[in-house]
Short mmCIF file of C-alpha atoms in Angstrom, two decimals:
data_model
loop_
_atom_site.label_atom_id
_atom_site.label_comp_id
_atom_site.label_asym_id
_atom_site.label_seq_id
_atom_site.Cartn_x
_atom_site.Cartn_y
_atom_site.Cartn_z
CA UNK A 262 -6.69 -5.32 -19.12
CA UNK A 263 -3.48 -4.06 -17.34
CA UNK A 264 -4.76 -0.97 -14.81
CA UNK A 265 -2.24 1.38 -13.27
CA UNK A 266 -3.58 2.14 -9.83
CA UNK A 267 -2.28 5.31 -7.95
CA UNK A 268 -3.00 6.14 -4.17
CA UNK A 269 -3.42 2.49 -3.62
CA UNK A 270 -2.65 2.46 -0.17
CA UNK A 271 -5.52 5.47 -0.13
CA UNK A 272 -9.42 5.39 1.21
CA UNK A 273 -10.88 4.72 -2.04
CA UNK A 274 -7.32 2.63 -3.54
CA UNK A 275 -7.30 0.15 -1.07
CA UNK A 276 -11.85 -0.48 -1.95
CA UNK A 277 -11.26 -0.02 -5.62
CA UNK A 278 -8.71 -2.73 -6.04
CA UNK A 279 -10.52 -5.80 -5.38
CA UNK A 280 -13.37 -4.49 -7.72
CA UNK A 281 -10.96 -4.00 -10.59
CA UNK A 282 -9.36 -7.33 -9.66
CA UNK A 283 -13.27 -9.09 -9.68
CA UNK A 284 -13.53 -7.45 -13.13
CA UNK A 285 -10.64 -9.73 -14.40
CA UNK A 286 -8.31 -7.01 -14.60
CA UNK A 287 -4.34 -7.23 -13.81
CA UNK A 288 -3.59 -4.22 -11.35
CA UNK A 289 0.26 -2.55 -10.99
CA UNK A 290 -0.18 -0.67 -7.80
CA UNK A 291 2.11 2.45 -7.47
CA UNK A 292 3.21 3.04 -3.68
CA UNK A 293 6.00 5.19 -2.01
CA UNK A 294 6.53 2.35 0.34
CA UNK A 295 6.44 -1.34 -0.62
CA UNK A 296 6.85 -2.37 3.24
CA UNK A 297 3.32 -0.09 4.11
CA UNK A 298 0.96 -2.00 1.08
CA UNK A 299 -0.88 -4.86 2.32
CA UNK A 300 -2.90 -7.10 -0.72
CA UNK A 301 -4.72 -9.77 0.31
CA UNK A 302 -4.12 -13.21 -0.71
CA UNK A 303 -6.58 -14.00 -3.17
CA UNK A 304 -5.56 -11.06 -5.35
CA UNK A 305 -1.87 -11.61 -5.00
CA UNK A 306 -2.23 -13.11 -8.35
CA UNK A 307 -3.75 -9.87 -10.09
CA UNK A 308 -1.64 -7.45 -8.32
CA UNK A 309 1.85 -6.05 -9.02
CA UNK A 310 3.61 -3.64 -6.48
CA UNK A 311 5.80 -0.56 -8.13
CA UNK A 312 7.27 2.11 -5.83
CA UNK A 313 6.86 5.23 -7.04
CA UNK A 314 7.37 8.74 -5.90
CA UNK A 315 5.78 11.31 -8.19
CA UNK A 316 7.74 14.19 -6.69
CA UNK A 317 10.79 11.69 -7.57
CA UNK A 318 11.26 11.93 -11.23
CA UNK A 319 13.67 9.29 -10.96
CA UNK A 320 11.09 6.61 -9.92
CA UNK A 321 8.63 6.85 -12.59
CA UNK A 322 10.32 4.56 -14.82
CA UNK A 323 9.21 1.89 -12.43
CA UNK A 324 5.97 2.94 -14.49
CA UNK A 325 5.62 0.07 -17.32
CA UNK A 326 4.79 1.35 -20.87
CA UNK A 327 2.01 -1.46 -21.87
CA UNK A 328 -0.84 0.02 -19.51
CA UNK A 329 -4.18 0.52 -20.70
CA UNK A 330 -5.70 2.93 -18.12
CA UNK A 331 -4.55 4.45 -15.08
CA UNK A 332 -6.13 6.12 -12.02
CA UNK A 333 -5.19 9.16 -10.77
CA UNK A 334 -6.07 9.37 -6.94
CA UNK A 335 -3.25 10.95 -5.33
CA UNK A 336 -4.70 13.55 -2.71
CA UNK A 337 -3.11 15.78 0.17
CA UNK A 338 -6.05 17.29 1.63
CA UNK A 339 -3.97 18.98 3.81
CA UNK A 340 -0.79 17.06 4.13
CA UNK A 341 2.03 17.56 6.30
CA UNK A 342 2.94 20.73 4.43
CA UNK A 343 1.14 24.08 4.39
CA UNK A 344 2.70 23.90 0.47
CA UNK A 345 0.04 21.19 -0.56
CA UNK A 346 -1.02 22.68 -3.18
CA UNK A 347 2.29 22.77 -4.84
CA UNK A 348 3.02 19.39 -3.92
CA UNK A 349 -0.04 18.54 -5.81
CA UNK A 350 0.91 20.27 -8.52
CA UNK A 351 4.43 18.51 -9.05
CA UNK A 352 3.12 15.11 -8.69
CA UNK A 353 0.54 15.68 -11.90
CA UNK A 354 2.77 17.16 -13.75
CA UNK A 355 5.23 14.33 -13.31
CA UNK A 356 2.25 11.99 -13.45
CA UNK A 357 1.53 13.25 -16.90
CA UNK A 358 5.05 13.55 -18.56
CA UNK A 359 5.52 9.57 -17.52
CA UNK A 360 2.09 8.60 -18.91
CA UNK A 361 2.31 10.32 -21.96
CA UNK A 362 5.13 7.96 -22.77
CA UNK A 363 2.84 4.49 -22.17
CA UNK A 364 -0.12 2.91 -23.73
CA UNK A 365 -2.40 4.32 -21.85
CA UNK A 366 -6.34 4.96 -23.34
CA UNK A 367 -7.35 6.78 -20.64
CA UNK A 368 -6.57 8.15 -16.77
CA UNK A 369 -9.74 8.86 -14.36
CA UNK A 370 -9.75 11.19 -11.83
CA UNK A 371 -11.50 11.65 -8.52
CA UNK A 372 -11.77 15.46 -8.08
CA UNK A 373 -14.13 17.56 -5.66
CA UNK A 374 -17.28 19.42 -6.89
CA UNK A 375 -15.07 22.88 -8.49
CA UNK A 376 -18.32 24.96 -9.45
CA UNK A 377 -18.31 27.53 -7.76
CA UNK A 378 -16.02 30.96 -8.89
CA UNK A 379 -14.46 31.41 -4.86
CA UNK A 380 -13.08 28.09 -3.83
CA UNK A 381 -11.09 27.06 -0.83
CA UNK A 382 -7.47 26.48 -1.31
CA UNK A 383 -7.69 22.43 -1.36
CA UNK A 384 -10.68 22.70 -3.97
CA UNK A 385 -8.56 24.99 -6.47
CA UNK A 386 -5.93 22.90 -6.09
CA UNK A 387 -8.09 19.65 -7.20
CA UNK A 388 -8.96 22.12 -10.26
CA UNK A 389 -5.52 22.63 -10.93
CA UNK A 390 -4.70 19.40 -11.47
CA UNK A 391 -8.09 18.78 -13.64
CA UNK A 392 -6.30 20.83 -15.35
CA UNK A 393 -3.03 19.62 -15.68
CA UNK A 394 -4.30 15.92 -16.36
CA UNK A 395 -6.05 17.54 -19.25
CA UNK A 396 -2.88 18.88 -20.92
CA UNK A 397 -1.78 15.12 -21.38
CA UNK A 398 -1.59 13.20 -24.62
CA UNK A 399 -4.82 10.84 -23.15
CA UNK A 400 -8.47 10.93 -22.87
CA UNK A 401 -9.35 12.09 -19.08
CA UNK A 402 -12.25 11.12 -17.18
CA UNK A 403 -12.41 13.47 -14.33
CA UNK A 404 -15.25 12.33 -11.77
CA UNK A 405 -16.03 15.28 -9.10
CA UNK A 406 -17.40 14.33 -5.88
CA UNK A 407 -18.30 16.53 -2.70
CA UNK A 408 -18.61 14.74 0.70
CA UNK A 409 -17.98 10.98 0.52
CA UNK A 410 -20.21 9.31 3.01
CA UNK A 411 -18.95 5.25 3.99
CA UNK A 412 -17.15 3.46 6.88
CA UNK A 413 -13.85 4.91 7.86
CA UNK A 414 -14.62 8.08 5.29
CA UNK A 415 -13.62 11.71 7.07
CA UNK A 416 -16.50 12.88 6.59
CA UNK A 417 -18.53 10.07 8.33
CA UNK A 418 -16.38 9.64 11.09
CA UNK A 419 -16.37 13.23 11.76
CA UNK A 420 -20.25 13.36 11.65
CA UNK A 421 -20.13 10.02 13.83
CA UNK A 422 -17.53 11.93 16.47
CA UNK A 423 -19.74 14.89 16.90
CA UNK A 424 -23.19 13.45 16.79
CA UNK A 425 -21.90 10.88 19.67
CA UNK A 426 -20.23 13.27 21.80
CA UNK A 427 -22.54 16.45 21.86
CA UNK A 428 -25.93 16.55 22.37
CA UNK A 429 -26.36 19.90 22.21
CA UNK A 430 -24.11 21.99 19.54
CA UNK A 431 -23.12 25.90 19.01
CA UNK A 432 -21.58 25.43 15.73
CA UNK A 433 -20.63 27.73 12.89
CA UNK A 434 -22.77 29.49 10.28
CA UNK A 435 -21.18 27.33 7.85
CA UNK A 436 -23.15 24.40 8.80
CA UNK A 437 -26.19 25.97 6.75
CA UNK A 438 -23.82 25.28 3.71
CA UNK A 439 -25.62 22.79 1.25
CA UNK A 440 -23.71 19.69 -0.14
CA UNK A 441 -24.75 16.83 -1.85
CA UNK A 442 -23.44 14.00 -0.34
CA UNK A 443 -22.86 10.60 -2.21
CA UNK A 444 -22.14 7.05 -0.97
CA UNK A 445 -18.49 5.37 -1.09
CA UNK A 446 -20.29 2.25 -2.98
CA UNK A 447 -21.66 4.51 -5.55
CA UNK A 448 -18.26 6.21 -5.89
CA UNK A 449 -16.04 3.19 -6.31
CA UNK A 450 -19.50 2.44 -9.23
CA UNK A 451 -18.54 5.22 -10.78
CA UNK A 452 -14.71 5.05 -10.90
CA UNK A 453 -15.18 1.38 -12.05
CA UNK A 454 -17.94 1.80 -14.75
CA UNK A 455 -16.23 4.71 -16.36
CA UNK A 456 -12.92 2.69 -17.35
CA UNK A 457 -12.26 2.17 -20.81
CA UNK A 458 -15.90 3.48 -21.32
CA UNK A 459 -15.57 6.17 -24.82
CA UNK A 460 -19.01 8.16 -23.53
CA UNK A 461 -17.11 9.40 -20.48
CA UNK A 462 -13.49 10.53 -22.49
CA UNK A 463 -12.22 14.05 -22.25
CA UNK A 464 -15.11 15.00 -19.82
CA UNK A 465 -15.57 16.24 -16.50
CA UNK A 466 -18.96 14.96 -14.19
CA UNK A 467 -20.45 15.74 -10.98
CA UNK A 468 -21.28 12.84 -9.19
CA UNK A 469 -23.35 12.91 -6.01
CA UNK A 470 -26.49 11.29 -4.38
CA UNK A 471 -30.40 12.42 -4.61
CA UNK A 472 -30.06 14.44 -1.72
CA UNK A 473 -29.04 17.85 -1.30
CA UNK A 474 -28.81 18.68 2.47
CA UNK A 475 -26.92 21.69 4.73
CA UNK A 476 -24.34 19.74 6.87
CA UNK A 477 -26.49 20.79 10.10
CA UNK A 478 -28.88 18.08 8.61
CA UNK A 479 -26.52 15.81 7.73
CA UNK A 480 -25.55 15.54 11.53
CA UNK A 481 -29.33 15.68 12.50
CA UNK A 482 -29.95 12.88 10.15
CA UNK A 483 -27.30 10.82 11.20
CA UNK A 484 -28.84 11.27 14.92
CA UNK A 485 -32.17 10.26 13.71
CA UNK A 486 -30.22 7.29 12.42
CA UNK A 487 -28.75 6.26 15.78
CA UNK A 488 -31.93 7.15 17.25
CA UNK A 489 -30.41 10.14 19.38
CA UNK A 490 -31.91 13.36 20.31
CA UNK A 491 -29.45 15.97 19.25
CA UNK A 492 -29.92 20.04 19.17
CA UNK A 493 -27.72 22.26 16.80
CA UNK A 494 -27.58 26.19 17.61
CA UNK A 495 -25.39 28.29 14.79
CA UNK A 496 -24.25 31.29 15.55
CA UNK A 497 -22.09 33.78 13.49
CA UNK A 498 -19.41 34.63 15.57
CA UNK A 499 -17.37 31.44 15.09
CA UNK A 500 -14.25 32.24 12.67
CA UNK A 501 -12.45 29.74 10.26
CA UNK A 502 -9.68 29.26 12.55
CA UNK A 503 -12.16 29.13 16.04
CA UNK A 504 -14.32 26.53 13.87
CA UNK A 505 -10.59 24.37 12.94
CA UNK A 506 -10.10 24.14 16.43
CA UNK A 507 -13.47 23.32 17.63
CA UNK A 508 -13.58 20.37 14.84
CA UNK A 509 -9.74 19.32 15.85
CA UNK A 510 -10.62 19.16 19.56
CA UNK A 511 -14.21 17.56 19.41
CA UNK A 512 -13.02 15.06 16.73
CA UNK A 513 -10.36 12.53 15.49
CA UNK A 514 -9.83 14.72 12.56
CA UNK A 515 -6.06 16.43 12.74
CA UNK A 516 -5.64 20.44 12.82
CA UNK A 517 -4.76 20.81 9.59
CA UNK A 518 -7.29 18.14 8.24
CA UNK A 519 -9.73 20.20 10.11
CA UNK A 520 -8.14 23.95 8.73
CA UNK A 521 -8.93 22.21 5.03
CA UNK A 522 -12.36 20.75 5.68
CA UNK A 523 -13.64 24.29 7.41
CA UNK A 524 -12.32 26.27 4.25
CA UNK A 525 -13.84 23.83 1.93
CA UNK A 526 -17.28 23.64 3.78
CA UNK A 527 -17.79 27.49 3.37
CA UNK A 528 -18.48 26.58 -0.54
CA UNK A 529 -21.23 24.94 -1.75
CA UNK A 530 -21.16 21.39 -3.32
CA UNK A 531 -23.93 20.52 -5.10
CA UNK A 532 -24.04 18.83 -8.72
CA UNK A 533 -24.99 20.75 -12.13
CA UNK A 534 -26.09 17.97 -13.80
CA UNK A 535 -26.59 14.03 -13.77
CA UNK A 536 -25.49 12.84 -16.96
CA UNK A 537 -22.94 10.20 -15.51
CA UNK A 538 -26.08 8.51 -13.90
CA UNK A 539 -27.39 7.68 -17.21
CA UNK A 540 -24.20 6.94 -19.27
CA UNK A 541 -23.36 4.25 -16.73
CA UNK A 542 -26.98 3.43 -15.59
CA UNK A 543 -26.09 4.42 -11.75
CA UNK A 544 -28.89 5.09 -9.35
CA UNK A 545 -27.36 6.56 -6.43
CA UNK A 546 -28.53 5.70 -2.80
CA UNK A 547 -29.99 8.29 -0.53
CA UNK A 548 -27.80 9.90 2.39
CA UNK A 549 -29.93 7.78 4.70
CA UNK A 550 -29.34 4.46 3.53
CA UNK A 551 -25.23 5.33 2.88
CA UNK A 552 -25.28 6.18 6.82
CA UNK A 553 -27.26 2.87 7.63
CA UNK A 554 -25.07 0.89 5.56
CA UNK A 555 -21.71 2.83 6.95
CA UNK A 556 -22.88 1.93 10.46
CA UNK A 557 -23.49 -1.83 9.72
CA UNK A 558 -20.45 -1.75 8.62
CA UNK A 559 -19.07 -0.79 11.27
CA UNK A 560 -21.01 -2.82 13.40
CA UNK A 561 -19.74 -5.80 11.89
CA UNK A 562 -16.70 -4.98 11.82
CA UNK A 563 -15.72 -4.88 7.96
CA UNK A 564 -14.67 -1.32 7.49
CA UNK A 565 -12.43 -1.74 4.00
CA UNK A 566 -10.19 1.27 4.76
CA UNK A 567 -10.19 4.33 6.79
CA UNK A 568 -8.82 7.64 6.10
CA UNK A 569 -7.32 7.77 9.84
CA UNK A 570 -4.63 5.08 8.09
CA UNK A 571 -3.29 7.72 5.52
CA UNK A 572 -0.42 9.46 6.72
CA UNK A 573 -2.35 12.95 6.22
CA UNK A 574 -4.11 11.74 9.69
CA UNK A 575 -0.89 11.91 11.56
CA UNK A 576 3.03 13.00 11.94
CA UNK A 577 4.50 10.42 10.23
CA UNK A 578 6.78 10.28 7.25
CA UNK A 579 6.17 8.81 3.86
CA UNK A 580 8.46 5.96 4.40
CA UNK A 581 8.26 3.60 6.89
CA UNK A 582 11.34 1.67 5.89
CA UNK A 583 13.30 4.28 7.74
CA UNK A 584 12.05 3.38 10.99
CA UNK A 585 11.40 0.16 10.88
CA UNK A 586 14.95 -0.19 12.27
CA UNK A 587 14.56 0.35 15.90
CA UNK A 588 17.87 2.25 17.14
CA UNK A 589 19.55 1.18 20.42
CA UNK A 590 22.31 3.92 20.31
CA UNK A 591 22.05 6.59 22.65
CA UNK A 592 18.46 5.23 23.49
CA UNK A 593 16.50 4.50 26.69
CA UNK A 594 14.95 1.12 27.54
CA UNK A 595 12.21 -0.69 28.87
CA UNK A 596 12.69 -4.51 28.52
CA UNK A 597 9.98 -6.70 29.90
CA UNK A 598 9.55 -10.42 29.42
CA UNK A 599 6.64 -13.19 30.65
CA UNK A 600 6.78 -16.68 30.09
CA UNK A 601 3.27 -17.52 27.75
CA UNK A 602 0.52 -19.64 29.22
CA UNK A 603 -1.73 -19.84 26.19
CA UNK A 604 -0.22 -18.71 22.60
CA UNK A 605 -3.19 -18.21 21.29
CA UNK A 606 -4.63 -16.13 23.97
CA UNK A 607 -1.65 -13.87 24.13
CA UNK A 608 -1.71 -13.73 20.47
CA UNK A 609 -5.33 -12.25 20.15
CA UNK A 610 -4.95 -9.91 22.99
CA UNK A 611 -1.63 -7.92 21.48
CA UNK A 612 -3.50 -7.74 17.63
CA UNK A 613 -6.57 -6.43 19.49
CA UNK A 614 -4.47 -3.23 21.63
CA UNK A 615 -6.00 0.19 21.23
CA UNK A 616 -9.46 1.26 20.08
CA UNK A 617 -12.40 0.59 21.51
CA UNK A 618 -10.15 -2.53 23.46
CA UNK A 619 -8.01 -0.25 25.07
CA UNK A 620 -4.39 -1.17 26.52
CA UNK A 621 -5.53 -3.44 29.01
CA UNK A 622 -3.96 -1.83 32.08
CA UNK A 623 -4.35 2.09 33.52
CA UNK A 624 -6.05 3.56 30.18
CA UNK A 625 -7.24 6.16 32.51
CA UNK A 626 -3.10 7.14 31.96
CA UNK A 627 -3.12 6.34 28.52
CA UNK A 628 -6.45 8.61 28.21
CA UNK A 629 -4.96 11.32 29.75
CA UNK A 630 -1.70 11.15 27.83
CA UNK A 631 -3.32 11.60 24.64
CA UNK A 632 -5.54 14.62 26.17
CA UNK A 633 -2.29 16.29 26.84
CA UNK A 634 -1.12 15.47 23.46
CA UNK A 635 -4.38 16.73 21.86
CA UNK A 636 -3.55 20.23 23.85
CA UNK A 637 -0.02 20.56 22.29
CA UNK A 638 -1.47 19.91 19.03
CA UNK A 639 -0.93 16.17 18.71
CA UNK A 640 -3.03 13.64 17.13
CA UNK A 641 -4.16 12.48 20.34
CA UNK A 642 -5.48 9.01 21.01
CA UNK A 643 -8.46 9.48 19.66
CA UNK A 644 -8.45 8.03 16.10
CA UNK A 645 -8.50 4.33 17.61
CA UNK A 646 -8.30 1.39 14.94
CA UNK A 647 -9.57 0.75 11.90
CA UNK A 648 -10.59 -3.33 12.72
CA UNK A 649 -11.00 -4.18 15.83
CA UNK A 650 -8.86 -7.71 15.76
CA UNK A 651 -6.70 -6.89 12.64
CA UNK A 652 -3.79 -5.37 12.00
CA UNK A 653 -1.33 -4.66 9.32
CA UNK A 654 1.37 -2.28 8.34
CA UNK A 655 0.67 1.64 8.26
CA UNK A 656 -2.60 1.04 10.24
CA UNK A 657 -3.41 3.79 12.88
CA UNK A 658 -3.62 2.00 16.74
CA UNK A 659 -4.37 5.56 18.64
CA UNK A 660 -1.47 8.02 18.84
CA UNK A 661 1.32 4.81 17.30
CA UNK A 662 1.52 3.81 13.59
CA UNK A 663 2.27 0.20 12.83
CA UNK A 664 5.59 -0.42 11.45
CA UNK A 665 5.36 -4.28 11.16
CA UNK A 666 2.67 -6.54 11.98
CA UNK A 667 2.98 -10.34 11.61
CA UNK A 668 0.93 -12.86 13.46
CA UNK A 669 2.47 -15.85 12.61
CA UNK A 670 5.85 -14.41 13.71
CA UNK A 671 4.41 -13.16 16.87
CA UNK A 672 5.56 -9.47 16.49
CA UNK A 673 4.33 -6.30 16.34
CA UNK A 674 6.04 -2.85 16.30
CA UNK A 675 4.47 0.15 17.00
CA UNK A 676 6.17 4.16 16.38
CA UNK A 677 4.68 7.09 18.60
CA UNK A 678 3.14 9.62 16.60
CA UNK A 679 2.87 11.73 19.66
CA UNK A 680 4.32 14.66 20.49
CA UNK A 681 7.42 13.77 21.95
CA UNK A 682 10.53 15.51 22.32
CA UNK A 683 12.43 12.55 20.75
CA UNK A 684 11.12 9.05 19.04
CA UNK A 685 9.42 6.50 20.57
CA UNK A 686 8.80 3.07 19.72
CA UNK A 687 7.12 0.26 21.43
CA UNK A 688 7.48 -3.97 20.38
CA UNK A 689 5.96 -6.99 21.29
CA UNK A 690 8.12 -10.16 20.06
CA UNK A 691 7.48 -13.80 21.17
CA UNK A 692 10.69 -16.00 21.00
CA UNK A 693 10.58 -19.62 22.39
CA UNK A 694 7.53 -19.55 24.23
CA UNK A 695 8.29 -16.02 25.80
CA UNK A 696 6.57 -12.66 25.20
CA UNK A 697 9.17 -9.81 25.02
CA UNK A 698 8.17 -6.27 25.33
CA UNK A 699 10.31 -3.16 24.57
CA UNK A 700 9.93 0.31 24.89
CA UNK A 701 12.71 2.34 23.22
CA UNK A 702 12.75 6.54 23.76
CA UNK A 703 15.70 8.24 21.48
CA UNK A 704 15.61 11.21 23.06
CA UNK A 705 16.31 15.05 21.27
CA UNK A 706 18.75 17.24 23.72
CA UNK A 707 17.96 18.06 27.00
CA UNK A 708 14.63 17.67 26.94
CA UNK A 709 14.23 14.43 25.77
CA UNK A 710 16.09 13.00 28.68
CA UNK A 711 14.00 15.20 31.12
CA UNK A 712 11.14 13.73 29.68
CA UNK A 713 12.21 9.96 29.56
CA UNK A 714 12.75 10.51 33.43
CA UNK A 715 9.85 12.32 34.45
CA UNK A 716 7.27 9.28 32.55
CA UNK A 717 10.36 6.53 34.15
CA UNK A 718 8.06 6.43 37.49
CA UNK A 719 4.60 5.07 35.44
CA UNK A 720 6.40 2.89 33.50
CA UNK A 721 6.90 0.33 35.98
CA UNK A 722 2.95 1.06 36.90
CA UNK A 723 1.67 1.08 32.94
CA UNK A 724 3.91 -1.76 30.92
CA UNK A 725 4.13 -4.08 34.03
CA UNK A 726 0.30 -3.74 33.91
CA UNK A 727 -0.07 -4.67 30.23
CA UNK A 728 2.26 -7.44 29.90
CA UNK A 729 0.56 -9.32 33.06
CA UNK A 730 -2.77 -8.58 31.01
CA UNK A 731 -1.52 -10.12 27.93
CA UNK A 732 -0.52 -13.10 29.24
CA UNK A 733 -3.70 -14.01 31.18
#
């Protein structure tokens, strides 16, 4: 079967792709930028990549007509725009218009549980998208999930940050709201087993694990799994805005995502029935099992995808291609080079930068820069990295975004997502046994120029120290 997979670079899409390939399907991956898409070598024979932006109708003809089914996994969560609900509406309408002219026998949509009358803006948008998809000339299967628990999921990362950092929590009252979490592995089972199953056509299903818990119980459950003692006290005076700032400063989430989560967390997300479990013969695992499995994946450095690598985690645009060519005109440069003593050592050091490994020299200064960025509403440096030893285009490294990564070529190009009066790139390139390290800054106005000269005294200290550590 030929399957269209939208959201192929997202948290769910990256994990669903190998499952569909293992089932013998040919997959057409819709991405907005081919440069950002990474496909493992073992899957390349089963995968075709096309560039499609569902906000741009001129790109929709790239979708072939001879597809058997399609997955709609396009979600903004909060996006870079306050009008994310309008963008989601337009994307869904354009998707329906194009799929109507294909041979698709089914569209599968992963939505949120929307059983309450009063919904957040985020959940209302999910429901609206569901209605738009159902207006198409094809059967739709909607799977509605609440909190998804898995290594790299936004929910898991936020829970982990809160529990690991705060022995005592003074938390908002929405921590007493009930939800029904589900393991990411179970979500993938529901998605893959629903494919071209007539019993699921033209229906919506709530999917969730067996446990109905408050968010407070979920935090304490994680603490128990980590063998940590934690105390949580809820108070009624924390407003949604204050709660959003609380999440933003304590965890690695962005403020926009924190706002969307807080708004949604005030609404109970509990499954109304479990028909889909019987139809597809799936028995979802408990919250305790889901947490245990996620912790093992983190410990073994086997995180298949992370919400942090999506563009919603930072301030980046939707196209890496626009930034991959580093400008030289009207830019300030910090160029350094050094002869490599051990090629394998240096390559491995470069590809381990960021996250728990750090930047090898003056990490406390990198930490201060990340803290200052957070104070000014930036991404800070808490995002870390998804994998400790592998880097792919589009990945996050603290407050940097990977624009280009080629280990065999010995070239790594990063773009700064911190708040700056300009744009910044950091490049590592190996030529003829020499490592070239170049920091490029394109200032914006007089403030950009003042910023460059204010941090210039630290460059010799930080960048030279890092270069030496990369060599030996």
